[in-house]
mmCIF file of C-alpha atoms and ligand atoms in Angstrom:
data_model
loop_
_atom_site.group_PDB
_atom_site.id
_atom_site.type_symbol
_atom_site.label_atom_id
_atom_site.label_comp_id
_atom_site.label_asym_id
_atom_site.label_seq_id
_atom_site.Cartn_x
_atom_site.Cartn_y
_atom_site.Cartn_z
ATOM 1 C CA UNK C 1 71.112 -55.723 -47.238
ATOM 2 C CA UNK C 2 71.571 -52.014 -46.509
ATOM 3 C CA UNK C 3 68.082 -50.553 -45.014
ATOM 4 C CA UNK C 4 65.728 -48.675 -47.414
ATOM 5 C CA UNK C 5 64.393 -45.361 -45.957
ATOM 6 C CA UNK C 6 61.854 -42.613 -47.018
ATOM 7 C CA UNK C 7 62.114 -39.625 -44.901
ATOM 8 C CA UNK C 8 59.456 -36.974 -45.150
ATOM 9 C CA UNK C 9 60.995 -33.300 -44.293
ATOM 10 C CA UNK C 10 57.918 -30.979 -43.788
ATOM 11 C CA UNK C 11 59.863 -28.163 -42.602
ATOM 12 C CA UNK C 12 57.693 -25.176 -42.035
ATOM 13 C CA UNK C 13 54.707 -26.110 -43.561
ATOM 14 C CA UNK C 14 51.057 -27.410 -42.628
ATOM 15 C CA UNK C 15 49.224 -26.737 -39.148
ATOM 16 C CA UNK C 16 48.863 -29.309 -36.847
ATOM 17 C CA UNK C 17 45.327 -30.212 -37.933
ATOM 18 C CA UNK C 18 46.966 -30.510 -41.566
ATOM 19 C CA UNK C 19 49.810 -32.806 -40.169
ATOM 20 C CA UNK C 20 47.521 -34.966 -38.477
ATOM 21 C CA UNK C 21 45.361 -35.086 -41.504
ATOM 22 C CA UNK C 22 48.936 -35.560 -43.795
ATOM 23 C CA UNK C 23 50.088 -38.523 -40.768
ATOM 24 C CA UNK C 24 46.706 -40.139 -40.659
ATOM 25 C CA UNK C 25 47.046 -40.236 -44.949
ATOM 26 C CA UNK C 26 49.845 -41.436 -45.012
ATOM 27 C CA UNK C 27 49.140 -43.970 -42.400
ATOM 28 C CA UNK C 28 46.269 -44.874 -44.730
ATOM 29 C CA UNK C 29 48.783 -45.594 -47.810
ATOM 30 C CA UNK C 30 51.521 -47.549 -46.338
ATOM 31 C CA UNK C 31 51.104 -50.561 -46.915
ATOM 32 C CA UNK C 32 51.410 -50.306 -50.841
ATOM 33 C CA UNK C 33 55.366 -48.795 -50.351
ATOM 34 C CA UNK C 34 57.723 -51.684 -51.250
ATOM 35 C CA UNK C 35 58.171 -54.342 -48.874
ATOM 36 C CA UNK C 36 60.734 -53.400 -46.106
ATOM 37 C CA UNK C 37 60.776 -49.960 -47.108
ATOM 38 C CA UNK C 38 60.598 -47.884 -43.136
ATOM 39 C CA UNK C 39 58.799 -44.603 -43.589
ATOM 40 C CA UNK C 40 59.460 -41.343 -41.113
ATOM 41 C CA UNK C 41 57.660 -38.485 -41.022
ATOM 42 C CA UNK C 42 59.855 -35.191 -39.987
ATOM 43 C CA UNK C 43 57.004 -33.153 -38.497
ATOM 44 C CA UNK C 44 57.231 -29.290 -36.927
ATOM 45 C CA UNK C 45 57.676 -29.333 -33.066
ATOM 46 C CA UNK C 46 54.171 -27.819 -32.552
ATOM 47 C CA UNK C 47 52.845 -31.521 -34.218
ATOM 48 C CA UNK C 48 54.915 -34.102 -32.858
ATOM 49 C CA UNK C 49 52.984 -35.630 -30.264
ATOM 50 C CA UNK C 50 49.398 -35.640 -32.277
ATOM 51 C CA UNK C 51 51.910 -36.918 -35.271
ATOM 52 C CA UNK C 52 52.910 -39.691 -32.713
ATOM 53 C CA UNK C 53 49.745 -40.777 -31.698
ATOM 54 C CA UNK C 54 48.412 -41.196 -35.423
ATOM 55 C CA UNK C 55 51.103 -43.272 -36.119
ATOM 56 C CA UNK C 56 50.647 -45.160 -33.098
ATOM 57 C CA UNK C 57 50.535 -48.814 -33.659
ATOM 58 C CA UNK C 58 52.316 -48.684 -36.781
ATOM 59 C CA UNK C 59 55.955 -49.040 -38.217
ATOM 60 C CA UNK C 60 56.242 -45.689 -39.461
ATOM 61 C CA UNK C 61 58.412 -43.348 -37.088
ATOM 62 C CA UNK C 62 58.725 -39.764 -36.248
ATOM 63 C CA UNK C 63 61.488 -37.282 -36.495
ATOM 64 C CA UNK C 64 62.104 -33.968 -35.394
ATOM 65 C CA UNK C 65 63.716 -31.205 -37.791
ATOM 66 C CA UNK C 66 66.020 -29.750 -34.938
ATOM 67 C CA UNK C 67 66.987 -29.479 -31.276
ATOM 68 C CA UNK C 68 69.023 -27.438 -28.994
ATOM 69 C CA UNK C 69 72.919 -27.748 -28.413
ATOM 70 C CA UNK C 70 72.013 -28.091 -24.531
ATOM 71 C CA UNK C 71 70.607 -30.098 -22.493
ATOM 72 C CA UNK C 72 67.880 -27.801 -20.427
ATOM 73 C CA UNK C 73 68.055 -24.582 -19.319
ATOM 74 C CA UNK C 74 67.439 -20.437 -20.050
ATOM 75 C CA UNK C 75 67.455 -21.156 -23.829
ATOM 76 C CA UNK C 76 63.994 -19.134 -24.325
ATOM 77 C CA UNK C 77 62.595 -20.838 -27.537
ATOM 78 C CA UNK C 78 64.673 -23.923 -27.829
ATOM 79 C CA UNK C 79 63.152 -27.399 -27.680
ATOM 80 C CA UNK C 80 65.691 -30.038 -26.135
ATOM 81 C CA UNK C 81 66.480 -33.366 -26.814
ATOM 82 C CA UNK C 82 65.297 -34.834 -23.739
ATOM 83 C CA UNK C 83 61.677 -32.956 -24.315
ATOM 84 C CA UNK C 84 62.009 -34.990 -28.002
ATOM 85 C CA UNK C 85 62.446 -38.243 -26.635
ATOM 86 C CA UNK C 86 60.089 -37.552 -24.104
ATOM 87 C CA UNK C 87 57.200 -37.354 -26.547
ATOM 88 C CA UNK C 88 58.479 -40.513 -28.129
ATOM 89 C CA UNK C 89 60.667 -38.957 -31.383
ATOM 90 C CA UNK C 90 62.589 -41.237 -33.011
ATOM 91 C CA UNK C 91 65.047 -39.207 -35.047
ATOM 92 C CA UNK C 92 66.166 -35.779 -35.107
ATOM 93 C CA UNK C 93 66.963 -34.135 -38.913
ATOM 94 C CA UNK C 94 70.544 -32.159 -37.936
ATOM 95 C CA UNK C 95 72.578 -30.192 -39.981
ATOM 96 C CA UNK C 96 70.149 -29.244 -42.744
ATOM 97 C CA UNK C 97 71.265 -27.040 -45.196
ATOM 98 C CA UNK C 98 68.389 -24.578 -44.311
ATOM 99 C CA UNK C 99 69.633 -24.569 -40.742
ATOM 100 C CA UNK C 100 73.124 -24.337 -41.493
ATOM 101 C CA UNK C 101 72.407 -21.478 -43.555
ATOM 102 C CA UNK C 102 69.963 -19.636 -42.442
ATOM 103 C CA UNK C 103 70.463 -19.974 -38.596
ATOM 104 C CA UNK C 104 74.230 -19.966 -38.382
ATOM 105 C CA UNK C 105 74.378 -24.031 -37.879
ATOM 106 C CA UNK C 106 78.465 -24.728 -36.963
ATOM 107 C CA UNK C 107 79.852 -28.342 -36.940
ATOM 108 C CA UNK C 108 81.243 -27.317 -33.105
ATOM 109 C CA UNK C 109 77.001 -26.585 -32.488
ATOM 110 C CA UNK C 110 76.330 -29.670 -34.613
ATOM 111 C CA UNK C 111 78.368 -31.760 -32.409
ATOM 112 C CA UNK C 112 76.993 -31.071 -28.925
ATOM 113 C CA UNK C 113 73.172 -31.419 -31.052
ATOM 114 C CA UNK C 114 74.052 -35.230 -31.985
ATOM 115 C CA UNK C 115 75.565 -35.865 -28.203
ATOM 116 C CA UNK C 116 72.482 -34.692 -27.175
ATOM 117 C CA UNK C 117 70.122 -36.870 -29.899
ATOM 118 C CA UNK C 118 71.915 -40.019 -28.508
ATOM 119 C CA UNK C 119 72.696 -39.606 -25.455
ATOM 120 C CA UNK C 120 68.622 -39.186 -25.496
ATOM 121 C CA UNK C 121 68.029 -42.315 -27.044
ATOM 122 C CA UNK C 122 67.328 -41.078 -30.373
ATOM 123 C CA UNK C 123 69.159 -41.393 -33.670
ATOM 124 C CA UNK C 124 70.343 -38.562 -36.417
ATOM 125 C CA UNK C 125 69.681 -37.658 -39.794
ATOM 126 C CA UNK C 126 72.772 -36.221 -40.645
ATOM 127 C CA UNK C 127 72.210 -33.772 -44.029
ATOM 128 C CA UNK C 128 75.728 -32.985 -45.638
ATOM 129 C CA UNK C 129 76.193 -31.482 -49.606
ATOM 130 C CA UNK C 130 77.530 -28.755 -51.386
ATOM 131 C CA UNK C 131 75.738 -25.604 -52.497
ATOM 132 C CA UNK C 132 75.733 -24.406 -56.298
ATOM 133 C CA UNK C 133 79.098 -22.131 -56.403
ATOM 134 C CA UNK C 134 80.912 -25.119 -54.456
ATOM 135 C CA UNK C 135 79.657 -27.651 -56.923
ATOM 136 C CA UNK C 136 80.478 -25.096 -59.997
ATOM 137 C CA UNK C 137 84.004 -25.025 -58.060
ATOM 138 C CA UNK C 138 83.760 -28.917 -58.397
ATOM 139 C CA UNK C 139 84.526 -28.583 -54.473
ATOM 140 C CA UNK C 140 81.860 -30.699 -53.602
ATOM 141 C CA UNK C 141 83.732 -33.267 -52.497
ATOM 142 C CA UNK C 142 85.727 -31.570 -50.178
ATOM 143 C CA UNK C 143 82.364 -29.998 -48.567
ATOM 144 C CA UNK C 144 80.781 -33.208 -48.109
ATOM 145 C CA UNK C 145 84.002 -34.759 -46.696
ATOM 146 C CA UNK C 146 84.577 -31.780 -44.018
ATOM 147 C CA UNK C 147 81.166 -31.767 -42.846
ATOM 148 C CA UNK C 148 81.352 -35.574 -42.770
ATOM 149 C CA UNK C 149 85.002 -35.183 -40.549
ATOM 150 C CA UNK C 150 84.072 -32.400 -38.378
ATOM 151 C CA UNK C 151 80.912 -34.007 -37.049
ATOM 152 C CA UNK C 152 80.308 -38.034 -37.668
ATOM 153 C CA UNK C 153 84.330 -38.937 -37.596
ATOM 154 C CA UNK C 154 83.788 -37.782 -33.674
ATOM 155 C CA UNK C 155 80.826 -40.423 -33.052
ATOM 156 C CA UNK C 156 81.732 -44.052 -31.279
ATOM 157 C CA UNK C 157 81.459 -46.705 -33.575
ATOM 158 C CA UNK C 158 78.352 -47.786 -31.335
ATOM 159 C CA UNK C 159 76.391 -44.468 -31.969
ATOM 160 C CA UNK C 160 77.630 -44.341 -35.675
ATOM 161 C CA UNK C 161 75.921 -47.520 -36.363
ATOM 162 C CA UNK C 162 72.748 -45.780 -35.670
ATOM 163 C CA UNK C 163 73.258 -42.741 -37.803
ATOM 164 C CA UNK C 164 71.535 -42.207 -41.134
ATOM 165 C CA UNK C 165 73.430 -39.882 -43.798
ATOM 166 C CA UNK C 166 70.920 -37.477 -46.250
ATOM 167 C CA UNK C 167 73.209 -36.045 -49.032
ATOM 168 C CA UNK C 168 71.255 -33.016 -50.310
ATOM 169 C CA UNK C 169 72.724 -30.351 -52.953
ATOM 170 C CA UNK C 170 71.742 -27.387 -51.685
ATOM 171 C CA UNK C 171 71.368 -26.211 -55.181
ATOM 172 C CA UNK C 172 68.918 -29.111 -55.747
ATOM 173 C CA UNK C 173 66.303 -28.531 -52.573
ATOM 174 C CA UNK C 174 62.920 -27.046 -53.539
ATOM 175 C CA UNK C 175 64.631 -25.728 -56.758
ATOM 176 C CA UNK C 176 62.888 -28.495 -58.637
ATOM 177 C CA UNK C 177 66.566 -29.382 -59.652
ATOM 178 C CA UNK C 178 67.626 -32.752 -59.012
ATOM 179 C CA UNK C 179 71.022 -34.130 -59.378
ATOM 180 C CA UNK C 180 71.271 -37.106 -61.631
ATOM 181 C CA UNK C 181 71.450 -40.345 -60.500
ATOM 182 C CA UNK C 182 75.044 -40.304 -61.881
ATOM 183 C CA UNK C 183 75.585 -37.524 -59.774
ATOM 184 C CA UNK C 184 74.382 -38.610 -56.648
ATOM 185 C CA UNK C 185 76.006 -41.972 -56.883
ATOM 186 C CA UNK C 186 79.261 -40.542 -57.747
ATOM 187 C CA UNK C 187 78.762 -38.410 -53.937
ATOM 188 C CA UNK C 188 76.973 -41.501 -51.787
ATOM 189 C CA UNK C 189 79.921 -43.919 -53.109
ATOM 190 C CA UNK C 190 82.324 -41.379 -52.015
ATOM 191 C CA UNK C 191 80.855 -40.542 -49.076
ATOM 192 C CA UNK C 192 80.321 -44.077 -48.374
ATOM 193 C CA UNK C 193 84.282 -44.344 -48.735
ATOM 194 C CA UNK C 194 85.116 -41.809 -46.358
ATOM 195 C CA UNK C 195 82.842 -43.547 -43.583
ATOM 196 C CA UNK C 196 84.899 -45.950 -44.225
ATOM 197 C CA UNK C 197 88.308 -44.407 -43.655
ATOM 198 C CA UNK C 198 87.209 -44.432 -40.054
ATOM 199 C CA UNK C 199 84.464 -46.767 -39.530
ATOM 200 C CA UNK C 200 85.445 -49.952 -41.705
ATOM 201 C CA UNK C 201 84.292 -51.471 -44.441
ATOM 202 C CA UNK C 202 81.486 -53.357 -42.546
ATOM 203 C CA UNK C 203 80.323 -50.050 -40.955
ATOM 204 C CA UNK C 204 80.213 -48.177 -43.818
ATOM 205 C CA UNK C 205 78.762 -50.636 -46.508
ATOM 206 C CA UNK C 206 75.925 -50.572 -43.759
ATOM 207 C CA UNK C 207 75.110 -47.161 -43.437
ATOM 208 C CA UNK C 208 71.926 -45.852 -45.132
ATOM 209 C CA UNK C 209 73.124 -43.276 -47.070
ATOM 210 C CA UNK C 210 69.704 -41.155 -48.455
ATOM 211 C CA UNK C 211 69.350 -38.448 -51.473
ATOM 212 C CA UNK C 212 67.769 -35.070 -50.808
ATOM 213 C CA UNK C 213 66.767 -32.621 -53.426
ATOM 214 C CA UNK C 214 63.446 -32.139 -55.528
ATOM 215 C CA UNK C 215 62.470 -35.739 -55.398
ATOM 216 C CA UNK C 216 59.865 -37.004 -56.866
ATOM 217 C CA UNK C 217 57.541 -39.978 -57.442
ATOM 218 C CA UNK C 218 58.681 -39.092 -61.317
ATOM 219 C CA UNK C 219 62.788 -39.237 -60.657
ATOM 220 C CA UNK C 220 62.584 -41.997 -57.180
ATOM 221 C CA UNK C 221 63.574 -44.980 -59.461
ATOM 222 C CA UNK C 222 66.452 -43.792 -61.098
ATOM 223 C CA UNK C 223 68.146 -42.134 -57.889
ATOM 224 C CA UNK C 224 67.271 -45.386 -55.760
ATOM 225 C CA UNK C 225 68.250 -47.909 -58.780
ATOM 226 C CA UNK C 226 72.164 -46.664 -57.768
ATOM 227 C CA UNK C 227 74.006 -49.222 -55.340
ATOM 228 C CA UNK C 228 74.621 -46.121 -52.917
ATOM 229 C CA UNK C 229 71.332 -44.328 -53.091
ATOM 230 C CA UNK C 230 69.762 -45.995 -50.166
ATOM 231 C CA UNK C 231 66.430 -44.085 -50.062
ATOM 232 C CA UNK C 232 65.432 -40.270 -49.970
ATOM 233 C CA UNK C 233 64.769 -37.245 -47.776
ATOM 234 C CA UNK C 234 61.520 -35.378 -48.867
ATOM 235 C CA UNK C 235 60.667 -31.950 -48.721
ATOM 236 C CA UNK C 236 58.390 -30.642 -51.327
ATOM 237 C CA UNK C 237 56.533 -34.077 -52.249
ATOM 238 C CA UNK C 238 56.242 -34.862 -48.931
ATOM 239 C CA UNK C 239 53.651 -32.815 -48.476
ATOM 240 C CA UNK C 240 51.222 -35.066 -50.184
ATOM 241 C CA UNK C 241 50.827 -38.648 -49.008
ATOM 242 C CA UNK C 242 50.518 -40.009 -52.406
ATOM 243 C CA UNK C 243 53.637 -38.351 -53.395
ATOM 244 C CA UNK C 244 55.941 -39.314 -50.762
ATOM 245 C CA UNK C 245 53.837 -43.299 -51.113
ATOM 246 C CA UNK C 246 54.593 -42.866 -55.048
ATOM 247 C CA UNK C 247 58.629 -42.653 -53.699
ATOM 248 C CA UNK C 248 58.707 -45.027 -51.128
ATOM 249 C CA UNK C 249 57.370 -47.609 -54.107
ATOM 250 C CA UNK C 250 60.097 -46.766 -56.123
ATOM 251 C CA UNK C 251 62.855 -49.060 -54.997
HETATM 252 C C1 PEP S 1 64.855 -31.100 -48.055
HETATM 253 O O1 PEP S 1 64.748 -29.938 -47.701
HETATM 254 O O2 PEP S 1 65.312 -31.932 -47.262
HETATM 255 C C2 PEP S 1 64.471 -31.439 -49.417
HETATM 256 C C3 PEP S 1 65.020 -32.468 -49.978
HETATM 257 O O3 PEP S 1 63.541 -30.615 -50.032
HETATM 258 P P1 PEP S 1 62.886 -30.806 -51.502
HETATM 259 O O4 PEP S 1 62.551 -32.276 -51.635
HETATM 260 O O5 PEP S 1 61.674 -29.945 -51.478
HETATM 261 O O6 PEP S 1 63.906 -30.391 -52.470
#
């Protein structure tokens, strides 16, 4: 049995009274998700630690939405991994589509980011997928299979048991777009293949392999009733605790 995961990506949104208010609601809810189901909230840096504290005592975990490609140092603005774990994160969200579009994100920057989220004790989110003229080019396969190569063919077997894959269309986040769940199972059973090219079959069949893209408490069932869809990463609907509880009830 392949672990079933809700991920909550708040990006740039909420202040930290608001995240508290969102943790400490969602906190309230959790026990109605489906049996087994593990919850993490992907808070801003600024709310981490008050986002850690009203979880405190419970199963659900906290994840970070970046960190820096060094370890310390003059890197005015950047928030480490060791300052992460420090505070008690969890998981780090790397490779995001916003990130790798909008700040220049590399697979050689990507790299030293996920040496640094382990070698902190902490474990990745990995977000891979195409964006709408590479899916009209029907190259979406290819994308998901270089940014799969470049980055998490490089990991130790060890850390790569750890990992956690999000497959999110770029042309499907916060567009209100989602991919079918034909469509998504078609990528996560690929991408599920090409883990294990290097990984083996065990490996692979064990990785939790999440969707990412407008989901909703309205579409959760059908993505997560695929054999591949192993759970989802939430932006928009995460926003609202009894959104992202309406998704983590629909396995
Ligand atoms: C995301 O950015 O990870 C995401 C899936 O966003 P949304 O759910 O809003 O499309």
């Amino acid at each position: 049995m392949r672990r079933k995961i809700v991920a909550g990506n708040w990006k740039m949104n909420t202040t930290v009274a608001e995240g508290i208010e969102l943790a400490k609601a969602v906190v309230a809810v959790k026990d109605e998700a489906k049996a087994g189901v593990e919850l993490i909230l992907g808070a801003p840096f600024t709310h981490l630690a008050s986002v850690i504290d009203a979880v405190r005592g419970t199963n659900i975990a906290v994840a970070a939405q970046n960190c820096a490609d060094h370890e310390k140092g003059a890197y005015t603005g950047e928030i480490s991994a060791p300052m992460l774990a420090g505070l008690g994160v969890q998981y780090v969200i790397l490779g995001h589509s916003e990130r790798r579009q909008y700040y220049g994100e590399t697979s050689e920057t990507l790299n030293a980011k996920m040496a640094l989220c382990y070698a902190n004790g902490m474990a990745p989110i990995y977000c891979i997928g195409e964006n709408l003229a590479e899916r009209e080019a029907e190259k979406h396969f290819d994308i998901c299979r270089k940014q799969i190569e470049e980055v998490v063919f490089n990991l130790t077997p060890e850390q790569f048991s750890k990992i956690i894959i999000a497959y999110e269309p770029v042309w499907a986040i916060g567009t209100g777009k989602t991919a079918t769940a034909e469509q998504a199972e078609e990528i996560h059973a690929f991408v599920r293949n090409v883990l294990k090219e290097k990984f083996g079959e065990e490996a692979a069949q064990s990785t939790p392999i999440l969707y990412g893209g407008s989901c909703k408490p309205s579409n959760a069932a059908e993505l997560f009733s695929k054999i591949d869809v192993d759970g989802g990463l939430i932006g928009g609907a995460a926003l609202k605790a009894d959104d992202f509880l309406g998704i983590a009830k629909a396995f």
